[in-house]
């Protein structure tokens, strides 16, 4: 069946499935995408082995409660942030509002494509956020359509980021076609990378802490002693890809740069974990609108935040293709 009810860690979920791939969404967890895979392939979305899926509660810590893996949406900020221009207001929550929002949703088929459409309303700002996920009925492709609509009242600043956490390991290959430099937002275990630095891609990111790469490819390094992690941003050239080193399976994002102008990259090569936990490997590959992660820094230091005014809306699209060497 192309659409069916399933359960993920005890939570009701919706499976969208074709002959080529499957995506599973958990509505009560901020419409988190918990699984994304070819029907006979690897699972691409990372799952935190130490933080189980837990009921999403507004006002609680994302890192402590909701950094469980999968794919979330972040709006109107990613990092916890003061409200630009209104520092007396309570700060905006870590990873934004949508991961703990109450969404409404519907499932249907459109031109044979299993589809899940969902909406959430802003808590701090007057907006409605819509996301539609549709699986191509004939190809291993997921298409996402987004709309952010001002619902009336004062203008507000915002940034948006997709937040898929990807399973990687030493030898995994990350490609950012058309990107020759990235800007550092944060780094752990890399004293050579300072916030706001511009560094070459991929060689400047490899440095003494990793293997770097050739021909525009970054290779995840082995953890030799102390690992490292870094959050980086670049102007998007429209695509990004990850290749698995075992079977050569590949995940590729594509989005029109005029709609989604930036891409965020969280490289965790065994260099970070919340609290005192043992570090692990994962990758957040994040087509985004605005940078860096904190809205106040995006509005001021980087000048890449956006403002939505009454009567305005913003729409954008994102496509994910899963391929296999046997295709």
Short mmCIF file of C-alpha atoms in Angstrom, two decimals:
data_model
loop_
_atom_site.label_atom_id
_atom_site.label_comp_id
_atom_site.label_asym_id
_atom_site.label_seq_id
_atom_site.Cartn_x
_atom_site.Cartn_y
_atom_site.Cartn_z
CA UNK A 1 0.00 0.00 0.00
CA UNK A 2 1.39 3.46 -0.84
CA UNK A 3 0.10 5.01 2.42
CA UNK A 4 -0.28 3.12 5.67
CA UNK A 5 -0.36 3.64 9.41
CA UNK A 6 2.69 2.30 11.26
CA UNK A 7 4.35 2.85 14.64
CA UNK A 8 7.82 4.25 15.38
CA UNK A 9 9.11 3.76 18.93
CA UNK A 10 5.50 3.48 20.06
CA UNK A 11 4.34 6.67 18.31
CA UNK A 12 1.73 6.58 15.52
CA UNK A 13 3.40 7.27 12.18
CA UNK A 14 2.62 7.43 8.47
CA UNK A 15 4.56 5.42 5.91
CA UNK A 16 4.66 6.74 2.35
CA UNK A 17 5.91 3.99 0.07
CA UNK A 18 6.50 3.25 -3.60
CA UNK A 19 8.29 0.40 -5.34
CA UNK A 20 11.48 2.47 -5.09
CA UNK A 21 11.56 4.04 -1.62
CA UNK A 22 9.90 4.66 1.74
CA UNK A 23 9.61 7.75 3.96
CA UNK A 24 8.10 7.54 7.45
CA UNK A 25 6.75 10.61 9.28
CA UNK A 26 5.80 10.88 12.98
CA UNK A 27 3.15 13.63 13.23
CA UNK A 28 3.18 14.00 17.04
CA UNK A 29 6.96 14.61 17.06
CA UNK A 30 6.84 17.88 15.17
CA UNK A 31 6.18 16.05 11.88
CA UNK A 32 9.64 14.46 12.17
CA UNK A 33 10.73 12.27 9.25
CA UNK A 34 12.08 9.24 11.09
CA UNK A 35 13.08 7.04 8.16
CA UNK A 36 14.16 7.53 4.57
CA UNK A 37 15.48 4.65 2.49
CA UNK A 38 15.34 2.73 -0.74
CA UNK A 39 13.06 -0.25 -0.32
CA UNK A 40 16.10 -2.56 -0.53
CA UNK A 41 18.75 -0.08 0.62
CA UNK A 42 20.38 1.48 3.67
CA UNK A 43 18.62 3.74 6.18
CA UNK A 44 19.84 7.29 5.55
CA UNK A 45 18.49 9.07 8.62
CA UNK A 46 20.59 8.79 11.77
CA UNK A 47 18.98 7.76 15.07
CA UNK A 48 20.53 8.84 18.36
CA UNK A 49 21.35 5.68 20.36
CA UNK A 50 21.09 7.56 23.67
CA UNK A 51 18.03 9.81 23.24
CA UNK A 52 14.85 7.90 22.38
CA UNK A 53 11.93 9.47 20.58
CA UNK A 54 10.03 11.35 23.29
CA UNK A 55 6.90 13.48 23.36
CA UNK A 56 7.71 16.96 22.09
CA UNK A 57 6.98 19.60 24.74
CA UNK A 58 7.30 23.35 24.02
CA UNK A 59 9.80 25.08 26.27
CA UNK A 60 11.95 21.99 26.90
CA UNK A 61 15.53 21.54 25.72
CA UNK A 62 15.90 20.27 22.16
CA UNK A 63 19.40 18.90 22.83
CA UNK A 64 18.28 17.02 25.93
CA UNK A 65 14.88 15.84 24.73
CA UNK A 66 14.48 15.99 20.95
CA UNK A 67 17.97 15.52 19.47
CA UNK A 68 16.90 11.96 18.79
CA UNK A 69 17.69 11.91 15.09
CA UNK A 70 15.64 11.94 11.92
CA UNK A 71 14.64 15.07 10.01
CA UNK A 72 13.14 18.13 11.71
CA UNK A 73 12.32 21.62 10.42
CA UNK A 74 13.77 24.71 12.13
CA UNK A 75 11.99 28.11 12.12
CA UNK A 76 12.28 31.04 12.95
CA UNK A 77 15.77 30.23 14.29
CA UNK A 78 18.03 27.21 14.61
CA UNK A 79 20.20 28.13 17.57
CA UNK A 80 18.61 29.68 20.69
CA UNK A 81 18.51 33.40 20.04
CA UNK A 82 17.34 36.77 21.35
CA UNK A 83 14.68 38.37 19.16
CA UNK A 84 16.52 40.82 16.89
CA UNK A 85 15.56 44.37 17.78
CA UNK A 86 13.65 43.21 20.89
CA UNK A 87 16.20 41.85 23.36
CA UNK A 88 13.78 42.38 26.26
CA UNK A 89 11.53 39.60 24.93
CA UNK A 90 12.13 35.97 25.97
CA UNK A 91 14.68 34.27 23.70
CA UNK A 92 13.58 32.09 20.81
CA UNK A 93 13.95 28.36 21.55
CA UNK A 94 16.76 26.10 20.42
CA UNK A 95 16.03 24.62 16.98
CA UNK A 96 13.01 26.89 16.68
CA UNK A 97 9.34 26.18 17.30
CA UNK A 98 8.31 23.56 14.78
CA UNK A 99 9.82 20.46 16.43
CA UNK A 100 7.51 20.97 19.42
CA UNK A 101 4.51 22.45 17.57
CA UNK A 102 1.15 20.78 17.18
CA UNK A 103 0.66 20.14 13.47
CA UNK A 104 -2.42 19.26 11.44
CA UNK A 105 -2.00 16.90 8.50
CA UNK A 106 -3.68 14.94 5.73
CA UNK A 107 -2.57 12.12 3.45
CA UNK A 108 -3.67 11.47 -0.12
CA UNK A 109 -2.46 10.40 -3.56
CA UNK A 110 -1.94 12.98 -6.30
CA UNK A 111 -1.15 11.65 -9.76
CA UNK A 112 -0.19 8.31 -8.12
CA UNK A 113 2.24 10.06 -5.76
CA UNK A 114 1.68 9.26 -2.06
CA UNK A 115 1.61 12.63 -0.30
CA UNK A 116 1.51 13.99 3.24
CA UNK A 117 0.60 17.67 3.70
CA UNK A 118 1.02 19.30 7.13
CA UNK A 119 0.70 22.74 8.72
CA UNK A 120 1.76 24.40 11.97
CA UNK A 121 1.10 27.87 13.39
CA UNK A 122 3.73 30.12 14.91
CA UNK A 123 3.77 30.59 18.69
CA UNK A 124 5.91 33.73 18.96
CA UNK A 125 5.35 35.22 15.51
CA UNK A 126 2.20 35.37 13.32
CA UNK A 127 2.79 32.71 10.66
CA UNK A 128 1.56 29.48 9.19
CA UNK A 129 4.17 26.97 8.01
CA UNK A 130 3.16 24.34 5.45
CA UNK A 131 5.20 21.36 4.29
CA UNK A 132 4.14 18.81 1.71
CA UNK A 133 6.06 15.57 1.14
CA UNK A 134 5.39 13.59 -2.05
CA UNK A 135 7.11 10.45 -3.36
CA UNK A 136 7.62 10.19 -7.09
CA UNK A 137 5.65 7.09 -8.18
CA UNK A 138 8.32 5.96 -10.67
CA UNK A 139 11.70 7.23 -9.42
CA UNK A 140 13.53 7.13 -6.04
CA UNK A 141 12.78 10.81 -5.43
CA UNK A 142 11.12 12.68 -2.57
CA UNK A 143 9.79 16.16 -3.34
CA UNK A 144 9.13 18.67 -0.57
CA UNK A 145 7.14 21.87 -1.03
CA UNK A 146 7.15 24.61 1.61
CA UNK A 147 5.15 27.74 2.28
CA UNK A 148 5.61 30.34 5.02
CA UNK A 149 2.67 32.75 5.25
CA UNK A 150 2.27 35.83 7.44
CA UNK A 151 -1.10 35.59 9.19
CA UNK A 152 -1.45 39.23 10.20
CA UNK A 153 0.17 41.75 12.51
CA UNK A 154 3.71 43.03 12.92
CA UNK A 155 6.60 42.02 10.63
CA UNK A 156 9.00 39.45 12.06
CA UNK A 157 12.54 38.26 11.29
CA UNK A 158 13.20 34.64 10.39
CA UNK A 159 15.51 32.01 9.04
CA UNK A 160 14.61 28.44 8.06
CA UNK A 161 16.67 25.28 7.92
CA UNK A 162 15.90 21.71 7.06
CA UNK A 163 17.53 19.52 9.71
CA UNK A 164 18.09 15.99 8.41
CA UNK A 165 20.69 14.03 10.40
CA UNK A 166 22.46 11.58 8.11
CA UNK A 167 24.12 8.26 8.90
CA UNK A 168 27.82 8.51 8.03
CA UNK A 169 31.02 6.70 8.95
CA UNK A 170 34.75 6.99 8.23
CA UNK A 171 35.11 7.00 4.45
CA UNK A 172 31.70 8.55 3.73
CA UNK A 173 32.03 11.17 0.98
CA UNK A 174 30.40 14.62 1.11
CA UNK A 175 30.18 16.71 -2.06
CA UNK A 176 29.08 20.34 -2.41
CA UNK A 177 29.29 20.97 -6.17
CA UNK A 178 30.15 24.55 -7.06
CA UNK A 179 31.31 25.42 -3.51
CA UNK A 180 34.93 26.50 -3.04
CA UNK A 181 34.73 28.10 0.41
CA UNK A 182 32.66 27.81 3.56
CA UNK A 183 32.16 30.05 6.58
CA UNK A 184 32.55 28.72 10.10
CA UNK A 185 29.71 29.08 12.59
CA UNK A 186 31.12 26.86 15.37
CA UNK A 187 33.84 24.24 15.85
CA UNK A 188 34.75 21.65 18.49
CA UNK A 189 38.21 20.13 18.74
CA UNK A 190 39.48 22.33 15.91
CA UNK A 191 41.49 25.30 17.26
CA UNK A 192 42.37 26.17 13.66
CA UNK A 193 38.71 26.99 12.87
CA UNK A 194 37.30 30.17 14.43
CA UNK A 195 33.73 31.44 14.25
CA UNK A 196 33.12 33.69 11.21
CA UNK A 197 36.29 32.48 9.41
CA UNK A 198 36.10 31.80 5.69
CA UNK A 199 38.04 28.64 4.76
CA UNK A 200 38.54 26.75 1.51
CA UNK A 201 36.36 23.74 0.78
CA UNK A 202 37.16 20.94 1.26
CA UNK A 203 40.90 21.28 1.96
CA UNK A 204 40.63 23.97 4.63
CA UNK A 205 38.10 21.90 6.55
CA UNK A 206 40.20 18.74 6.47
CA UNK A 207 43.28 20.50 7.81
CA UNK A 208 45.08 18.76 10.65
CA UNK A 209 41.85 17.28 11.94
CA UNK A 210 40.71 15.28 8.93
CA UNK A 211 41.63 13.89 5.57
CA UNK A 212 40.32 16.84 3.58
CA UNK A 213 39.49 15.74 0.09
CA UNK A 214 40.17 15.98 -3.59
CA UNK A 215 38.12 17.13 -6.56
CA UNK A 216 35.61 18.84 -4.29
CA UNK A 217 35.02 15.77 -2.12
CA UNK A 218 35.31 15.68 1.66
CA UNK A 219 36.07 12.26 3.12
CA UNK A 220 35.00 11.58 6.69
CA UNK A 221 38.19 10.73 8.58
CA UNK A 222 38.98 7.90 10.92
CA UNK A 223 38.86 8.93 14.58
CA UNK A 224 42.54 8.91 15.56
CA UNK A 225 42.55 9.94 19.19
CA UNK A 226 40.34 13.03 19.54
CA UNK A 227 37.60 13.62 17.00
CA UNK A 228 36.22 16.97 15.92
CA UNK A 229 33.03 18.65 14.79
CA UNK A 230 32.16 21.89 12.96
CA UNK A 231 29.11 23.77 11.69
CA UNK A 232 29.76 25.42 8.35
CA UNK A 233 27.74 27.40 5.82
CA UNK A 234 28.09 28.14 2.12
CA UNK A 235 26.19 29.86 -0.64
CA UNK A 236 24.37 27.02 -2.31
CA UNK A 237 25.01 26.14 -5.94
CA UNK A 238 21.86 24.03 -5.95
CA UNK A 239 22.92 20.55 -4.88
CA UNK A 240 24.76 18.47 -2.28
CA UNK A 241 25.39 14.75 -2.01
CA UNK A 242 26.57 12.02 0.37
CA UNK A 243 27.96 8.67 -0.81
CA UNK A 244 28.13 5.59 1.40
CA UNK A 245 31.60 3.96 1.33
CA UNK A 246 30.34 0.38 1.60
CA UNK A 247 27.92 -0.07 -1.30
CA UNK A 248 28.19 3.28 -3.03
CA UNK A 249 24.57 4.26 -2.32
CA UNK A 250 24.06 7.99 -2.72
CA UNK A 251 21.74 10.64 -1.29
CA UNK A 252 21.48 13.91 -3.21
CA UNK A 253 19.69 17.14 -2.27
CA UNK A 254 18.73 19.69 -4.88
CA UNK A 255 17.00 23.05 -4.48
CA UNK A 256 16.90 26.15 -6.68
CA UNK A 257 19.45 28.63 -5.24
CA UNK A 258 17.02 31.47 -5.89
CA UNK A 259 14.61 29.83 -3.46
CA UNK A 260 17.05 28.20 -1.01
CA UNK A 261 20.24 30.29 -1.17
CA UNK A 262 22.37 28.71 1.58
CA UNK A 263 23.41 25.28 2.75
CA UNK A 264 24.48 24.36 6.27
CA UNK A 265 26.82 21.46 7.01
CA UNK A 266 27.32 19.94 10.47
CA UNK A 267 30.26 17.56 10.30
CA UNK A 268 30.56 15.45 13.44
CA UNK A 269 33.58 13.19 13.08
CA UNK A 270 33.47 11.79 16.59
CA UNK A 271 33.92 15.22 18.13
CA UNK A 272 30.64 16.11 19.85
CA UNK A 273 27.82 14.64 21.90
CA UNK A 274 25.43 16.32 24.36
CA UNK A 275 26.44 16.35 28.00
CA UNK A 276 29.24 13.96 28.86
CA UNK A 277 28.25 11.33 26.33
CA UNK A 278 30.65 9.45 24.10
CA UNK A 279 31.04 11.36 20.79
CA UNK A 280 29.69 9.82 17.59
CA UNK A 281 29.63 10.33 13.83
CA UNK A 282 26.78 12.06 12.03
CA UNK A 283 26.16 14.68 9.38
CA UNK A 284 23.51 17.37 9.13
CA UNK A 285 23.21 18.42 5.49
CA UNK A 286 20.84 21.36 5.57
CA UNK A 287 19.54 23.37 2.63
CA UNK A 288 18.48 26.59 4.34
CA UNK A 289 17.30 30.18 3.97
CA UNK A 290 19.52 32.46 6.05
CA UNK A 291 22.65 31.79 8.10
CA UNK A 292 24.19 31.12 10.59
CA UNK A 293 22.15 29.16 13.12
CA UNK A 294 21.26 31.98 15.52
CA UNK A 295 18.70 34.43 14.19
CA UNK A 296 20.31 37.42 15.93
CA UNK A 297 23.68 36.70 14.29
CA UNK A 298 21.99 36.10 10.94
CA UNK A 299 20.30 39.50 11.25
CA UNK A 300 23.39 41.40 12.40
CA UNK A 301 26.87 39.93 11.90
CA UNK A 302 26.09 37.91 8.76
CA UNK A 303 23.26 40.02 7.31
CA UNK A 304 21.39 36.97 5.97
CA UNK A 305 18.14 36.98 7.97
CA UNK A 306 14.81 37.66 6.29
CA UNK A 307 11.72 39.63 7.30
CA UNK A 308 8.12 38.63 6.56
CA UNK A 309 5.44 41.32 6.56
CA UNK A 310 1.68 41.22 6.73
CA UNK A 311 0.20 39.84 3.53
CA UNK A 312 3.48 38.26 2.41
CA UNK A 313 4.38 34.63 1.91
CA UNK A 314 7.47 32.71 0.83
CA UNK A 315 7.48 29.40 -1.03
CA UNK A 316 10.33 27.04 -1.86
CA UNK A 317 11.02 23.48 -2.93
CA UNK A 318 13.52 20.75 -2.13
CA UNK A 319 14.17 17.39 -3.80
CA UNK A 320 15.92 14.33 -2.42
CA UNK A 321 17.11 11.55 -4.73
CA UNK A 322 18.35 8.18 -3.47
CA UNK A 323 20.47 6.25 -5.94
CA UNK A 324 22.26 2.93 -6.02
CA UNK A 325 25.25 1.69 -8.07
CA UNK A 326 22.91 -0.94 -9.55
CA UNK A 327 20.53 1.72 -10.98
#
